[in-house]
mmCIF file of C-alpha atoms in Angstrom:
data_model
loop_
_atom_site.group_PDB
_atom_site.id
_atom_site.type_symbol
_atom_site.label_atom_id
_atom_site.label_comp_id
_atom_site.label_asym_id
_atom_site.label_seq_id
_atom_site.Cartn_x
_atom_site.Cartn_y
_atom_site.Cartn_z
ATOM 1 C CA GLN A 1 95.362 -153.424 -116.757
ATOM 2 C CA VAL A 2 96.876 -155.249 -113.758
ATOM 3 C CA HIS A 3 96.001 -158.917 -113.725
ATOM 4 C CA LEU A 4 96.378 -161.218 -110.738
ATOM 5 C CA LYS A 5 95.822 -164.974 -110.720
ATOM 6 C CA GLU A 6 95.716 -167.183 -107.625
ATOM 7 C CA SER A 7 96.431 -170.899 -107.614
ATOM 8 C CA GLY A 8 97.081 -173.691 -105.136
ATOM 9 C CA GLY A 9 93.779 -173.878 -103.290
ATOM 10 C CA GLY A 10 92.103 -177.155 -102.497
ATOM 11 C CA LEU A 11 90.901 -179.537 -99.806
ATOM 12 C CA VAL A 12 93.176 -180.337 -96.877
ATOM 13 C CA GLN A 13 92.776 -181.943 -93.457
ATOM 14 C CA ALA A 14 93.120 -179.884 -90.305
ATOM 15 C CA GLY A 15 96.772 -179.694 -89.314
ATOM 16 C CA GLY A 16 97.924 -179.936 -92.903
ATOM 17 C CA SER A 17 99.527 -177.398 -95.210
ATOM 18 C CA LEU A 18 98.859 -175.636 -98.490
ATOM 19 C CA ARG A 19 100.891 -173.179 -100.506
ATOM 20 C CA LEU A 20 98.991 -170.529 -102.445
ATOM 21 C CA SER A 21 100.597 -168.615 -105.266
ATOM 22 C CA CYS A 22 99.628 -165.371 -106.979
ATOM 23 C CA ALA A 23 101.002 -164.505 -110.404
ATOM 24 C CA ALA A 24 100.981 -160.835 -111.410
ATOM 25 C CA ALA A 25 101.178 -159.447 -114.928
ATOM 26 C CA GLY A 26 103.860 -156.914 -115.824
ATOM 27 C CA ARG A 27 105.998 -155.359 -113.112
ATOM 28 C CA THR A 28 103.277 -155.025 -110.499
ATOM 29 C CA ASN A 29 105.371 -156.715 -107.819
ATOM 30 C CA THR A 30 108.050 -154.033 -108.026
ATOM 31 C CA TYR A 31 105.626 -151.124 -107.424
ATOM 32 C CA TYR A 32 102.946 -152.373 -105.041
ATOM 33 C CA SER A 33 102.635 -153.997 -101.711
ATOM 34 C CA MET A 34 100.886 -157.347 -102.027
ATOM 35 C CA ALA A 35 98.382 -158.899 -99.685
ATOM 36 C CA TRP A 36 96.180 -161.892 -99.107
ATOM 37 C CA PHE A 37 92.588 -161.565 -97.941
ATOM 38 C CA ARG A 38 89.977 -164.223 -97.340
ATOM 39 C CA GLN A 39 86.209 -164.394 -97.222
ATOM 40 C CA ALA A 40 84.031 -167.130 -95.768
ATOM 41 C CA PRO A 41 80.319 -167.504 -96.641
ATOM 42 C CA GLY A 42 78.202 -164.936 -94.836
ATOM 43 C CA ARG A 43 81.228 -163.020 -93.550
ATOM 44 C CA GLU A 44 83.063 -159.897 -94.653
ATOM 45 C CA ARG A 45 86.393 -160.038 -96.409
ATOM 46 C CA GLU A 46 89.228 -160.073 -93.876
ATOM 47 C CA PHE A 47 92.913 -159.299 -94.016
ATOM 48 C CA VAL A 48 95.346 -162.225 -93.795
ATOM 49 C CA ALA A 49 98.868 -161.020 -94.618
ATOM 50 C CA SER A 50 100.782 -158.391 -96.579
ATOM 51 C CA ILE A 51 104.293 -157.787 -97.854
ATOM 52 C CA THR A 52 105.993 -154.599 -99.050
ATOM 53 C CA SER A 53 107.257 -154.090 -102.597
ATOM 54 C CA THR A 54 110.802 -155.161 -101.719
ATOM 55 C CA GLY A 55 109.743 -157.898 -99.341
ATOM 56 C CA GLY A 56 111.397 -156.100 -96.450
ATOM 57 C CA ARG A 57 108.344 -155.934 -94.204
ATOM 58 C CA THR A 58 105.530 -158.368 -93.599
ATOM 59 C CA THR A 59 102.454 -158.251 -91.417
ATOM 60 C CA PHE A 60 99.920 -160.879 -90.398
ATOM 61 C CA ALA A 61 96.493 -161.078 -88.888
ATOM 62 C CA ASP A 62 96.526 -162.309 -85.298
ATOM 63 C CA SER A 63 94.552 -165.382 -86.334
ATOM 64 C CA VAL A 64 97.313 -166.646 -88.655
ATOM 65 C CA ARG A 65 100.514 -165.275 -87.123
ATOM 66 C CA GLY A 66 103.006 -168.074 -86.514
ATOM 67 C CA ARG A 67 101.213 -170.427 -88.913
ATOM 68 C CA PHE A 68 101.267 -168.555 -92.248
ATOM 69 C CA THR A 69 104.208 -167.063 -94.135
ATOM 70 C CA ILE A 70 104.034 -164.574 -97.008
ATOM 71 C CA SER A 71 106.867 -164.174 -99.510
ATOM 72 C CA ARG A 72 107.457 -162.663 -102.931
ATOM 73 C CA ASP A 73 109.763 -163.105 -105.886
ATOM 74 C CA ASN A 74 109.815 -159.893 -107.899
ATOM 75 C CA ALA A 75 111.840 -161.472 -110.719
ATOM 76 C CA LYS A 76 108.992 -163.939 -111.253
ATOM 77 C CA ASN A 77 106.188 -161.505 -110.345
ATOM 78 C CA THR A 78 104.775 -163.911 -107.791
ATOM 79 C CA VAL A 79 103.690 -163.759 -104.174
ATOM 80 C CA ASP A 80 103.103 -166.890 -102.126
ATOM 81 C CA LEU A 81 101.245 -167.724 -98.948
ATOM 82 C CA GLN A 82 102.534 -170.777 -97.101
ATOM 83 C CA MET A 83 99.749 -172.034 -94.849
ATOM 84 C CA ASN A 84 100.721 -174.466 -92.099
ATOM 85 C CA SER A 85 98.810 -176.022 -89.204
ATOM 86 C CA LEU A 86 95.536 -175.300 -90.955
ATOM 87 C CA LYS A 87 92.373 -175.021 -88.881
ATOM 88 C CA LEU A 88 88.711 -175.433 -89.772
ATOM 89 C CA GLU A 89 88.219 -171.678 -89.437
ATOM 90 C CA ASP A 90 90.770 -171.087 -92.210
ATOM 91 C CA THR A 91 88.188 -172.314 -94.725
ATOM 92 C CA ALA A 92 87.467 -169.449 -97.130
ATOM 93 C CA VAL A 93 88.022 -168.085 -100.598
ATOM 94 C CA TYR A 94 91.496 -166.554 -100.608
ATOM 95 C CA TYR A 95 92.193 -163.454 -102.707
ATOM 96 C CA CYS A 96 95.449 -161.929 -103.835
ATOM 97 C CA ALA A 97 95.528 -158.113 -103.958
ATOM 98 C CA ALA A 98 97.949 -155.350 -104.953
ATOM 99 C CA GLY A 99 97.944 -151.930 -103.306
ATOM 100 C CA ASN A 100 99.074 -150.272 -100.106
ATOM 101 C CA TRP A 101 100.562 -151.852 -97.010
ATOM 102 C CA ASN A 102 97.310 -151.755 -95.087
ATOM 103 C CA PRO A 103 94.736 -154.189 -93.699
ATOM 104 C CA ASP A 104 91.865 -152.220 -95.287
ATOM 105 C CA PRO A 105 90.698 -153.919 -98.508
ATOM 106 C CA ASN A 106 89.682 -150.491 -99.861
ATOM 107 C CA GLU A 107 93.396 -149.677 -100.177
ATOM 108 C CA TYR A 108 93.870 -152.426 -102.778
ATOM 109 C CA PRO A 109 92.651 -151.550 -106.286
ATOM 110 C CA TYR A 110 93.708 -154.804 -107.948
ATOM 111 C CA TRP A 111 92.363 -158.249 -107.103
ATOM 112 C CA GLY A 112 92.550 -161.800 -108.324
ATOM 113 C CA GLN A 113 89.503 -163.995 -108.813
ATOM 114 C CA GLY A 114 90.062 -166.005 -105.640
ATOM 115 C CA THR A 115 90.907 -169.614 -104.871
ATOM 116 C CA GLN A 116 88.955 -171.892 -102.532
ATOM 117 C CA VAL A 117 90.641 -173.364 -99.468
ATOM 118 C CA THR A 118 88.629 -175.962 -97.559
ATOM 119 C CA VAL A 119 89.913 -177.453 -94.309
ATOM 120 C CA SER A 120 88.211 -180.635 -93.118
ATOM 121 C CA SER A 121 88.262 -182.412 -89.764
#
């Protein structure tokens, strides 16, 4: 009954930027922490960033800290991921998720369908 939809993925050169957006149905953003995960071919899904229900706390994976920013607008039921200084290893399908403030994907019961981010040299 909770629906999440990612957008903003695409092809970008290394060093460039992309902004991903996740739209949530209903009032999901006011009850759940939100997170971004990513998964590259042949690899397990990995945590990228999360933000609490009020936006008061954020956390980032070491691999993206200082380059990515997560934010949310509860009035619009959206959560964004600003991705700067992109690297080849950032290439993956990026997923929006709603759940607990935790890097474990098992703590997130609601997921979007994913959006592809491809970084080229």
